[in-house]
Coordinates of C-alpha atoms in Angstrom, one line a residue:
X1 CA -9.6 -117.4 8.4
X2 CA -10.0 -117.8 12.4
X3 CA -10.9 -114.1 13.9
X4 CA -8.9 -113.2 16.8
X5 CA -10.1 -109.8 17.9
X6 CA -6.8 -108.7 18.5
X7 CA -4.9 -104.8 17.6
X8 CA -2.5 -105.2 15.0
X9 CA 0.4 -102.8 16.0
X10 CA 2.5 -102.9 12.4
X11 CA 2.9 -106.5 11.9
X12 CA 2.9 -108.0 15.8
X13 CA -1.2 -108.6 17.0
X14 CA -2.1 -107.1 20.6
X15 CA -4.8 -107.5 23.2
X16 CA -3.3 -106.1 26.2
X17 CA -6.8 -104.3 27.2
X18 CA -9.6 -105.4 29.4
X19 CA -12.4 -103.8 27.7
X20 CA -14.3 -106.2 25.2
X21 CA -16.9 -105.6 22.7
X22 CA -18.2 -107.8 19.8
X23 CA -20.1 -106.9 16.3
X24 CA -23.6 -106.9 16.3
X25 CA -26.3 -108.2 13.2
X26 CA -28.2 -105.7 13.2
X27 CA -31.3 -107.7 11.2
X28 CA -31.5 -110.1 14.3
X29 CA -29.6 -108.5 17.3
X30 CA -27.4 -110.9 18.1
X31 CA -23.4 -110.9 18.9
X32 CA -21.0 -112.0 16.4
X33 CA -17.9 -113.7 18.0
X34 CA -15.3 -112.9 18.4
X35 CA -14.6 -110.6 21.0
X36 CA -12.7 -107.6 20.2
X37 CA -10.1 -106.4 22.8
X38 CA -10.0 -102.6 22.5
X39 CA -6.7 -100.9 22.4
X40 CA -4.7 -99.3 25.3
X41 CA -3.2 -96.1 25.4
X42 CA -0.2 -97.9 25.1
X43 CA -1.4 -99.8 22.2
X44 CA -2.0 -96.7 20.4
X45 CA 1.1 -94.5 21.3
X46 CA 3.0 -97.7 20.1
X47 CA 1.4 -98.4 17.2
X48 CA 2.1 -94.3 16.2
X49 CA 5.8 -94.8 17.3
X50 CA 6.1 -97.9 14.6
X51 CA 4.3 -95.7 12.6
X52 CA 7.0 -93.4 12.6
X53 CA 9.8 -95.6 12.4
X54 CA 8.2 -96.6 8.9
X55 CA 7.2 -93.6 7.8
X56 CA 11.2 -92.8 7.7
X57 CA 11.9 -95.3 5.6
X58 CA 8.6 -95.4 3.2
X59 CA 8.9 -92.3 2.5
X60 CA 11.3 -92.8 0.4
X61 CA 10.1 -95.5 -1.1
X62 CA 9.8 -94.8 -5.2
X63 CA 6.4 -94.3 -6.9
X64 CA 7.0 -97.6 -8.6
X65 CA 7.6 -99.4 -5.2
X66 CA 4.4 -98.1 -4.0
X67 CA 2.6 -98.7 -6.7
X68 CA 3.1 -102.3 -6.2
X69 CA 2.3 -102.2 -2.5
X70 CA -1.0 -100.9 -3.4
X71 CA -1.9 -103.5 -5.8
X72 CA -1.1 -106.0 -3.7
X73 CA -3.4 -104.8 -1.2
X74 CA -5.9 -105.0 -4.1
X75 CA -5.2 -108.5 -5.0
X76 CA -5.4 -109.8 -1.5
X77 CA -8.3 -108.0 -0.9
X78 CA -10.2 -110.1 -3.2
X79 CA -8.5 -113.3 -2.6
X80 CA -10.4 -113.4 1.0
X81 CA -13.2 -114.3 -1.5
X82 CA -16.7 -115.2 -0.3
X83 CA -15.2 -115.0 3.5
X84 CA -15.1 -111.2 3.4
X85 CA -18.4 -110.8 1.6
X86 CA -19.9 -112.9 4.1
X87 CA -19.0 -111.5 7.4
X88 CA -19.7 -108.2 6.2
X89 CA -23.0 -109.2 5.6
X90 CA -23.5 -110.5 8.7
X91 CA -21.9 -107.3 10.6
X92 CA -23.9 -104.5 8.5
X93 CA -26.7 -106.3 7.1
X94 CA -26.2 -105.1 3.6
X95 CA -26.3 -107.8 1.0
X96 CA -23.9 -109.5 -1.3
X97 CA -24.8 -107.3 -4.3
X98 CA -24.8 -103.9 -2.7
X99 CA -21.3 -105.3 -0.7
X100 CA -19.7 -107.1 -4.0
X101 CA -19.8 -103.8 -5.8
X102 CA -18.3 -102.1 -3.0
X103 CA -15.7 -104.3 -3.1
X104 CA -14.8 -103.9 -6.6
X105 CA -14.8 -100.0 -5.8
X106 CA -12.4 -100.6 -3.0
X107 CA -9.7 -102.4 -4.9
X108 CA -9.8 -100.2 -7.9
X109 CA -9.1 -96.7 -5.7
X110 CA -6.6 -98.9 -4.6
X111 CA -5.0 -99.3 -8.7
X112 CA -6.1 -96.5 -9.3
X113 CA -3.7 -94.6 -6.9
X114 CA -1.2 -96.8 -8.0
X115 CA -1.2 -95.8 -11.4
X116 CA -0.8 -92.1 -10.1
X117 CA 1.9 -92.5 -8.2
X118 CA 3.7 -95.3 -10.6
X119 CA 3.5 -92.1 -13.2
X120 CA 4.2 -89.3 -10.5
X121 CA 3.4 -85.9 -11.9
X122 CA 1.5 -85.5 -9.1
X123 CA 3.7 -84.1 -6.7
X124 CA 3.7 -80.9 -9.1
X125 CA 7.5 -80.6 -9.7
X126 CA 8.8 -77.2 -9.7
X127 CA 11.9 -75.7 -11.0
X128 CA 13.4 -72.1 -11.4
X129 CA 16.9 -71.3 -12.9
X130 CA 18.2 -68.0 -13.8
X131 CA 22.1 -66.6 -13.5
X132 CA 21.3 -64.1 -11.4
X133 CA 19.0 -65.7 -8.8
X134 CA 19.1 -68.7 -7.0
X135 CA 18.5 -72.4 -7.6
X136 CA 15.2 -72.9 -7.0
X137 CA 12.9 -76.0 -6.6
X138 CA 10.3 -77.5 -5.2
X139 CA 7.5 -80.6 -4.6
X140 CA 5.3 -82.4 -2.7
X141 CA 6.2 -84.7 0.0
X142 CA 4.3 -86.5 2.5
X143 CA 3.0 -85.4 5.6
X144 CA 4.1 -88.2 8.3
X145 CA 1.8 -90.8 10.0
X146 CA -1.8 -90.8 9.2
X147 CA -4.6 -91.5 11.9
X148 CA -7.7 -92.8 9.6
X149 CA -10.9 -93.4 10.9
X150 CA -13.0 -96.0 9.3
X151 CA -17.1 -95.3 8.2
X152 CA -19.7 -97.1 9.6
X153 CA -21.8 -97.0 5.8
X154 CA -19.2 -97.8 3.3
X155 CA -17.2 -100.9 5.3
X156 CA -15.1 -101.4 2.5
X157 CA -14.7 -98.5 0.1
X158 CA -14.5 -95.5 3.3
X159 CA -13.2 -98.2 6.0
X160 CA -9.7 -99.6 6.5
X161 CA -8.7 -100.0 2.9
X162 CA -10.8 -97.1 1.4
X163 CA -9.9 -94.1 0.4
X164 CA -8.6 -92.3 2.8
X165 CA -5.8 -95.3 3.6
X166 CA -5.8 -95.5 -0.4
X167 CA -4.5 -92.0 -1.5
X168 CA -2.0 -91.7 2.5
X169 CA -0.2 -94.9 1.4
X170 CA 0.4 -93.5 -2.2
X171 CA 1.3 -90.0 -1.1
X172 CA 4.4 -91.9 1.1
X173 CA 2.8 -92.1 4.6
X174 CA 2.1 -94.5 7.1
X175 CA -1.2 -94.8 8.5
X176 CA -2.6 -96.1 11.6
X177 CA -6.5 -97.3 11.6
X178 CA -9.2 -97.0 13.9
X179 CA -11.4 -99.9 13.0
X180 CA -15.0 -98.7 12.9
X181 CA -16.9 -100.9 16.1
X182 CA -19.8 -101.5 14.0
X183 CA -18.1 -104.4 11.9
X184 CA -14.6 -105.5 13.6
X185 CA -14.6 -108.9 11.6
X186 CA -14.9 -106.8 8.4
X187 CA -11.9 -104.4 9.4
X188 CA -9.7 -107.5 10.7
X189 CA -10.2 -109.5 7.7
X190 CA -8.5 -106.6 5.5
X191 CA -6.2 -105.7 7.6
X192 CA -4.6 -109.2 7.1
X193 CA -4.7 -108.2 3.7
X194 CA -2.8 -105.6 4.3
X195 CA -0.2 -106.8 6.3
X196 CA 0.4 -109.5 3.8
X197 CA 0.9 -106.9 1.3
X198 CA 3.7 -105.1 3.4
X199 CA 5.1 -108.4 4.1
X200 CA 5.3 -109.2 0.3
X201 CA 6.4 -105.9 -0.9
X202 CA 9.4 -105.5 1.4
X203 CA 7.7 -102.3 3.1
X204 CA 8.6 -101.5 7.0
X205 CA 6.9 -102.9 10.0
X206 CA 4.9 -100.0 10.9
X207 CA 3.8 -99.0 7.6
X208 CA 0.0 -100.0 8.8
X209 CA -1.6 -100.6 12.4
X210 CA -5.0 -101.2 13.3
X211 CA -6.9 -100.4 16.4
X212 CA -10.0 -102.0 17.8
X213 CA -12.2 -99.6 20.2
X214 CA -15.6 -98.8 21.0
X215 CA -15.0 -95.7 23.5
X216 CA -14.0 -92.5 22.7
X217 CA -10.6 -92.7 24.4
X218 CA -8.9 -94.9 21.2
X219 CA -9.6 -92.4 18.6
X220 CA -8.6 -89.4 21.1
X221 CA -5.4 -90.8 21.8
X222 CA -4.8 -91.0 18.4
X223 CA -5.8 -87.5 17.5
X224 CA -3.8 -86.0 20.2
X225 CA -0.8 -88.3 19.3
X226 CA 2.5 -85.5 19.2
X227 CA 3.5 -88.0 15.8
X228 CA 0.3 -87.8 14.2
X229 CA 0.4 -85.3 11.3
X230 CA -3.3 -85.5 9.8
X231 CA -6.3 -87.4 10.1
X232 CA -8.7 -88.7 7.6
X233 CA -12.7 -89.1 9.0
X234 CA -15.8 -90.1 7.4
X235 CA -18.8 -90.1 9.6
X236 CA -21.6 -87.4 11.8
X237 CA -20.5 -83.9 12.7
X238 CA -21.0 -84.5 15.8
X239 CA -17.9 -87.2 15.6
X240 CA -16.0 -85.2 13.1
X241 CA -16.5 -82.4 14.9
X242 CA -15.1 -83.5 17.7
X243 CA -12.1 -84.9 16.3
X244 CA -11.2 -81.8 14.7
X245 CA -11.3 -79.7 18.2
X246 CA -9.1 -81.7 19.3
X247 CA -6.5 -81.7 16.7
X248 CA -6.6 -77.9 16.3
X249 CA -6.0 -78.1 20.4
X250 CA -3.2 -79.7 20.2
X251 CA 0.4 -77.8 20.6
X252 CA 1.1 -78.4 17.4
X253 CA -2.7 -78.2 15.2
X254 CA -3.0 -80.9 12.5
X255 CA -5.4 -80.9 9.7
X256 CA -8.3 -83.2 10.3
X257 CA -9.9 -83.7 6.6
X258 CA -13.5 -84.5 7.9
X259 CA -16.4 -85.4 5.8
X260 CA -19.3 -84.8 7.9
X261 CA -22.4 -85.5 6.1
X262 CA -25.0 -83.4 3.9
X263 CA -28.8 -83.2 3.2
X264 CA -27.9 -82.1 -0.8
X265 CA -30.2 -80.2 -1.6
X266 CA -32.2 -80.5 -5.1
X267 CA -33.7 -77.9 -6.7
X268 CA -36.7 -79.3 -9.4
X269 CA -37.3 -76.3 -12.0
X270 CA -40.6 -75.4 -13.7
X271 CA -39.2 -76.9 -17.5
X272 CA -38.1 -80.6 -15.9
X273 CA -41.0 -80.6 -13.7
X274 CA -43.7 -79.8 -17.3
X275 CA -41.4 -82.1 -19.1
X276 CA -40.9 -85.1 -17.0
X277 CA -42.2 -84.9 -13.6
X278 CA -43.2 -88.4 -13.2
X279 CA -40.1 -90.1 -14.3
X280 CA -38.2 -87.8 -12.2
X281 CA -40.5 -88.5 -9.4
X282 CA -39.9 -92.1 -9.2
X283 CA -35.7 -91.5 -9.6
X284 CA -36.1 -88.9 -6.5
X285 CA -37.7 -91.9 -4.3
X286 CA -35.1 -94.5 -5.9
X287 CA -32.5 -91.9 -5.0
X288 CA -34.0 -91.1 -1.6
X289 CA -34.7 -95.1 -0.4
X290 CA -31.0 -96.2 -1.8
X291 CA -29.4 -98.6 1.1
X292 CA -31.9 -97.7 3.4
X293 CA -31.0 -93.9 2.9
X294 CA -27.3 -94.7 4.8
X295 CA -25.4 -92.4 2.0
X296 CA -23.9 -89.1 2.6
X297 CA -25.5 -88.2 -0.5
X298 CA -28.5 -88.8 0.4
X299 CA -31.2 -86.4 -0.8
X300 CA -32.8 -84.4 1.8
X301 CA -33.5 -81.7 0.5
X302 CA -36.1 -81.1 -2.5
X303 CA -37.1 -77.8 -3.6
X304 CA -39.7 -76.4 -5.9
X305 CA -41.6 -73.7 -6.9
X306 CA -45.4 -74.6 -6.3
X307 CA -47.4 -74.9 -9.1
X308 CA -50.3 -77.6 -11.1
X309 CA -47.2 -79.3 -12.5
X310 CA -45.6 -79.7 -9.0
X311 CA -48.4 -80.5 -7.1
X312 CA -48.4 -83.6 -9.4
X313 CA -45.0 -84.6 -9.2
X314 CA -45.4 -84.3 -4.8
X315 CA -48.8 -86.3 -5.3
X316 CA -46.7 -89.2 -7.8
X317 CA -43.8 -88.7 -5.2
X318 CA -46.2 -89.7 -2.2
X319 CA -47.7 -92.4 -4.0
X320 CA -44.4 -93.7 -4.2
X321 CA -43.6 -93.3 -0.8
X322 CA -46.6 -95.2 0.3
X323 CA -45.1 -97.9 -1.1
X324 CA -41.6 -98.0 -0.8
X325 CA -40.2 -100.9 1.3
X326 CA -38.2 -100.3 5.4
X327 CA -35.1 -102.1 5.2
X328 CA -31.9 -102.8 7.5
X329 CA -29.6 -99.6 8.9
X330 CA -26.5 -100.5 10.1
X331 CA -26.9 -100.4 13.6
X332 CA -29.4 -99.9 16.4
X333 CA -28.0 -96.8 17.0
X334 CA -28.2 -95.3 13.7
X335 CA -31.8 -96.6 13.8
X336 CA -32.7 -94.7 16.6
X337 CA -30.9 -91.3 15.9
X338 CA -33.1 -91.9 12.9
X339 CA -35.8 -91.8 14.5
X340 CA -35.2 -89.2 16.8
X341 CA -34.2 -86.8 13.8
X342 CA -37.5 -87.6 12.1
X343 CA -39.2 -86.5 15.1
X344 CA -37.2 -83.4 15.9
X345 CA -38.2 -82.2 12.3
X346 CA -41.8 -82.9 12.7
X347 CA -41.8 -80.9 15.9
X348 CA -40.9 -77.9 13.6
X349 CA -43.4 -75.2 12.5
X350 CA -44.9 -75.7 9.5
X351 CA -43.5 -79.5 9.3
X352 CA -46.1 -81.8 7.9
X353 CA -45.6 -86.0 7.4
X354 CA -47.0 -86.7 3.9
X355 CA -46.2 -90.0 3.6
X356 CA -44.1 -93.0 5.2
X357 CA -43.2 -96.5 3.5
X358 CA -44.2 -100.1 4.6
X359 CA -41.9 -101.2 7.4
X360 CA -40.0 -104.7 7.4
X361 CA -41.2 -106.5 10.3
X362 CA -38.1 -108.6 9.7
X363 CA -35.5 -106.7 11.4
X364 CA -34.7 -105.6 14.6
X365 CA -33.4 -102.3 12.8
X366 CA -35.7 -101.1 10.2
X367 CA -35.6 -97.5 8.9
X368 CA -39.1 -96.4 6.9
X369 CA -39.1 -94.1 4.2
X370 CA -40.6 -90.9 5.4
X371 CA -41.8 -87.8 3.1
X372 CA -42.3 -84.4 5.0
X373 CA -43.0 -81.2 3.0
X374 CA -42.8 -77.0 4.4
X375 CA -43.0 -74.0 2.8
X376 CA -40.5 -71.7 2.0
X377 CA -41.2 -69.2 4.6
X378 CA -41.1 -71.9 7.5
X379 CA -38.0 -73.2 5.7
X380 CA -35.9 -69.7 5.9
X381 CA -37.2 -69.3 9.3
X382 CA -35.4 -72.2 11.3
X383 CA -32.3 -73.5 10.5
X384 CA -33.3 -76.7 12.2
X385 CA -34.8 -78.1 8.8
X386 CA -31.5 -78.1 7.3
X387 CA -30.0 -80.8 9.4
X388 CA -28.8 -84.4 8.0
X389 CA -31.2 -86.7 9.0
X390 CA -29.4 -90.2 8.1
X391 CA -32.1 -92.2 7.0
X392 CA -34.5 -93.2 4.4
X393 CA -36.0 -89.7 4.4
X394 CA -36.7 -86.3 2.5
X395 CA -38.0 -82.8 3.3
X396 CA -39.5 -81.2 0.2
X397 CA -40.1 -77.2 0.4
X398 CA -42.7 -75.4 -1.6
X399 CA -41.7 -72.2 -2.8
X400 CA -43.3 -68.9 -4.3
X401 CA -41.2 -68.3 -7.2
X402 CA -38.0 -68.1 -8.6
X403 CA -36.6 -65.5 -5.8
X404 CA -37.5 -68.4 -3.2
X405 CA -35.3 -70.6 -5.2
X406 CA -32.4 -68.4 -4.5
X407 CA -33.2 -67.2 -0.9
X408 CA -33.2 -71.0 0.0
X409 CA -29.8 -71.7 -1.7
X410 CA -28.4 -68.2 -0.1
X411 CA -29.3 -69.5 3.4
X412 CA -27.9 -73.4 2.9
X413 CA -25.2 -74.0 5.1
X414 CA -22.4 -76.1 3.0
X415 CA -23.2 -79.0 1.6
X416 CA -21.3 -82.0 -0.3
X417 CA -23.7 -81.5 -3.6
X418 CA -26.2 -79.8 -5.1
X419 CA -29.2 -80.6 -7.7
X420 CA -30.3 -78.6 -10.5
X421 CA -33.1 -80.6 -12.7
X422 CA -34.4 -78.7 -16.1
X423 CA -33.9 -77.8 -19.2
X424 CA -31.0 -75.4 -20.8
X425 CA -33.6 -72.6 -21.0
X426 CA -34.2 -73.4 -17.1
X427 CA -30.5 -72.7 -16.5
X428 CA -30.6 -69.4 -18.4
X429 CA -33.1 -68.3 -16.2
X430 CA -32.1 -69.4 -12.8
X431 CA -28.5 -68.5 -13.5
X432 CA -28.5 -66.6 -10.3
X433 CA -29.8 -69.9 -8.1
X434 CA -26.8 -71.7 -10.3
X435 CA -24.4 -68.5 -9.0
X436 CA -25.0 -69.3 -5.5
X437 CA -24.8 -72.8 -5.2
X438 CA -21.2 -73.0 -6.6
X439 CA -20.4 -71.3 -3.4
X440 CA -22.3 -73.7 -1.5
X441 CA -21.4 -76.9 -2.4
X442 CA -18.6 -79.4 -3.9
X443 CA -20.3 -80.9 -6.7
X444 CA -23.1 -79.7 -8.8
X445 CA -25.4 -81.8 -10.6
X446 CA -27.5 -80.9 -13.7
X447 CA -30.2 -83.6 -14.6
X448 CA -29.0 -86.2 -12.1
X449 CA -29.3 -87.9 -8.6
X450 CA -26.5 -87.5 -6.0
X451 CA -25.9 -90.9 -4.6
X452 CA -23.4 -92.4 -6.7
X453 CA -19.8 -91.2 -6.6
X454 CA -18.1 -92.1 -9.1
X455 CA -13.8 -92.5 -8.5
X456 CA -12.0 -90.8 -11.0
X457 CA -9.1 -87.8 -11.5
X458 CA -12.0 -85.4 -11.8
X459 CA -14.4 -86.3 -8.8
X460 CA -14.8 -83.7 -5.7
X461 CA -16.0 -85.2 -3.0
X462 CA -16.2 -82.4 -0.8
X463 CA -17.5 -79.0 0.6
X464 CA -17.8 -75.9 2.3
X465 CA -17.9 -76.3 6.3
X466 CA -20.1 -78.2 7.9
X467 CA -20.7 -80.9 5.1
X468 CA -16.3 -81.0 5.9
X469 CA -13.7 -79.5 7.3
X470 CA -11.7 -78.1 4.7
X471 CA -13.3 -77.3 1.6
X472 CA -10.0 -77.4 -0.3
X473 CA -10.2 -80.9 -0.5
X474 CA -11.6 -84.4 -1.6
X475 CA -11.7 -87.6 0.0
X476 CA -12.8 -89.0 -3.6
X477 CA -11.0 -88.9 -6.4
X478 CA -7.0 -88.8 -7.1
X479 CA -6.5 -85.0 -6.2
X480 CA -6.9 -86.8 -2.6
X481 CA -3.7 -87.6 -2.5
X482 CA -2.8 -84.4 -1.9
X483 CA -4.3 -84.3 1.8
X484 CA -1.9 -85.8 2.9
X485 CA 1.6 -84.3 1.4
X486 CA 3.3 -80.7 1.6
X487 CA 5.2 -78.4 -0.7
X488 CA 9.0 -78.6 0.1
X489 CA 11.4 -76.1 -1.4
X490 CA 15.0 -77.0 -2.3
X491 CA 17.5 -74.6 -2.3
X492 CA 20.8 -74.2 -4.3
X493 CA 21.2 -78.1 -3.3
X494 CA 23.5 -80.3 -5.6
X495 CA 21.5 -82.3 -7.8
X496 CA 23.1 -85.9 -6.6
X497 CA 21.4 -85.1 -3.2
X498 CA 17.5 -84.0 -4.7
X499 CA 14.6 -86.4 -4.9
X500 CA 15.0 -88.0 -8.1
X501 CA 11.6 -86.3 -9.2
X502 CA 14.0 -82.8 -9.3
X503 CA 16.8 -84.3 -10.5
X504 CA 18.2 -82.2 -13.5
X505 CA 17.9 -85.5 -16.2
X506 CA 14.4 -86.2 -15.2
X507 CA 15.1 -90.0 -14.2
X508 CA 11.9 -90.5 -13.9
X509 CA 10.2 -89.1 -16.8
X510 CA 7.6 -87.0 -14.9
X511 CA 5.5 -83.5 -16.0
X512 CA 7.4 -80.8 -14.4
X513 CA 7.0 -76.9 -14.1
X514 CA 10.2 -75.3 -15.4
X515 CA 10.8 -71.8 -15.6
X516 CA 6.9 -71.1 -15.9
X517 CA 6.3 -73.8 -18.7
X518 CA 5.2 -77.4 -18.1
X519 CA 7.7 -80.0 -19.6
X520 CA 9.4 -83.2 -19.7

């Protein structure tokens, strides 16, 4: 397919701007044609008014309908074949394994989401009747047109088809895209897909846009877009952050659900430590050194209590460091906020570098494992330590004793997850560190690693503020949906005129909450 580094304003392409920009390899430097045009002002605000011209008419577009939409995203996601494997390769510099899997995660949110809305219990159908009191019922409905922001570390699966466009199409809105700069090839390539998808499933022009940009003025005049009604962001605080100020400025506030980053803390009790240190060891490194340490689950954070069994597992974790391998990050930039962050910590009192990997002198944008320890006091002390450094790096912290363990998590900020390796007599004991960290975190993890999120109707993907925005929510897993809808309540209306999911018959066969008891 021939690249055109055009806007896609619902199905017309645009390039009415003069400012340019082009992806980047980030293994060799070099520029990746073609050039991107980045959007106007006007590109935007008419890309938002298609949006809502669709949005009108998707809305009431039936689960079924969408379900099909969806799935056809799916299936012309992976009929781009080698082609889209390849250039996102070339524009990340992560390779064909890491990528195809990502892929195959992409598509299947994609089904997935289609299967919930295709079955449709999830907009949580409510119905009251009584003689004496009015007709009452309710659902959920969607919100209006998205703004998305695609992630510079998951181009597929957190980008212009991932999850957050996954779970607003299926709720009934339209979206509107702001490619991520770092890989424009990547976001153009699906964007076709998707826009062959609306074509082929009869939905409005304006149902998806795309916007090309590498200032902050695209995704600004997005967020401050009077039609907008939420945002979806994956990405730094510091850009999340942002984003959210301005929404919450606006004269009318929208919700902006931001995932902002973590350092996930682990905690590595006395039992798992006696038991199994070394294995656990080596799975902490593995954990640690996954995709060059570009995950927002990323580890680190590693605490224990010191002690002969964990000065072995630090000494088998440094030896591992030693020799763990540099590899690729996704940009320059990333690289070198890396690197700054790596020195900011070791500036810190108390800070010490224990070990750093072996860097690839093949790439112009190698990140090297690094392994810094502290001690709980210095740890407590300055909240500095607890920052996300997004990288191929981990802070352990060397505790007293138990009440350490539960200071530490008392004083974490929020975070995405949360660690607790040992045994069940370990959580009997520490049930007071296991307390605290339900408050702290989204997802809590007994025996496990935290990169890996898995996509099911279970998964959080979330946290208390600042790992995101709203801690009522997920931007993994099918309760994501509801981000991006609202309770509506119908009253005394005759039932020819309800959505069929309140219709009296049931048309569509769906759970539903009548007078207090859950029914079909």
């Amino acid at each position: 397919m021939d690249l055109t580094g055009q806007n896609f304003i619902g199905n017309t392409r645009s390039a009415n701007g003069s400012n340019t920009f082009q992806g980047v390899n980030p293994a060799n430097g070099e520029d990746i044609a073609p050039q991107y045009v980045e959007a106007t002002a006007d590109e935007v605000d008419r890309a938002v008014e298609k949006a809502e011209e669709a949005f009108r008419v998707y809305r009431r577009k039936s689960g079924a309908e969408r379900a099909k939409f969806l799935e056809a995203i799916a299936d012309e996601i992976m009929a781009l074949g080698d082609e889209l494997i390849d250039r996102c390769s070339k524009e990340t510099g992560l390779g064909e394994g890491r990528l195809t899997g990502e892929r195959s995660r992409t598509v299947n949110q994609l089904r997935l989401f289609a299967e919930v809305v295709r079955e449709g219990s999830w907009v949580d159908a409510r119905i009251d009747r009584s003689e004496d009191a009015p007709d009452i019922k309710s659902m959920k409905m969607a919100l209006g047109p998205v703004g998305i922001f695609g992630a510079s570390n998951f181009p597929l699966a957190f980008s212009v088809a991932g999850g957050d466009t996954a779970s607003a199409l299926a709720a009934g809105c339209s979206i509107v895209v702001k490619a991520h700069p770092a890989h424009p090839g990547t976001c153009e390539l699906v964007a076709t897909s998707i826009l062959r998808a609306v074509e082929k499933t009869g939905m409005p022009d304006g149902t998806f846009s795309m916007v090309q940009g590498i200032s902050y003025d695209v995704g600004t005049a997005l967020v401050e877009h009077p039609l907008i009604k939420a945002i979806g962001f994956t990405g730094s605080f510091k850009g999340g952050k942002a984003l959210y100020d301005a929404a919450t400025s606006r004269p009318e506030p929208i919700p902006v659900y931001a995932e902002m980053g973590s350092t996930n803390p682990m905690f590595f009790l006395p039992g798992a430590l006696k038991e199994k240190g070394s294995e656990i060891a080596e799975g902490l490194v593995n954990s640690v050194n996954l995709g060059v340490g570009q995950f927002c689950t990323n580890p680190g954070l590693v605490a224990y209590e010191n002690s002969e069994e964990a000065q072995q597992f630090q000494q088998t974790v440094t030896d591992h460091f030693k020799k763990a391998e540099g590899g690729t990050m996704l940009t320059a930039g990333i690289q070198s906020a890396y690197k700054k962050g790596l020195e900011k910590l070791l500036q810190q009192e108390g800070v010490q570098l224990v070990a750093n990997g072996e860097e690839n002198g093949t790439s112009t944008t190698t990140g090297v494992p690094h392994l810094l320890n502290v001690n709980s006091k210095h740890f407590l002390a300055n909240r500095a330590l607890e920052e996300e450094v997004f990288g191929p790096s981990t802070l352990t912290i060397t505790a007293d004793g138990p009440e350490d363990l539960v200071e530490i998590a008392q004083n974490l900020q929020g975070h995405l997850t949360a660690t607790l390796y040992g045994t069940e007599e370990d959580l009997e004991q520490y049930s007071d560190l296991v307390d605290v960290l339900q408050r702290k975190v989204g997802r809590l993890i007994f025996n496990g690693f935290p990169t890996g999120v898995e996509v099911n109707h279970a998964m959080i993907h979330g946290g208390p503020f600042p790992a995101t925005t709203d801690s009522r929510s997920t931007s993994v897993g099918t309760t994501a949906i509801e981000r991006f809808a609202r309770p509506v309540c119908f009253q005394n209306f005759p039932d020819s005129q309800l959505p069929d999911e309140l219709k009296d018959d049931n048309p569509l066969d769906i759970w539903r909450l009548e007078n207090g008891e859950r029914t079909k």
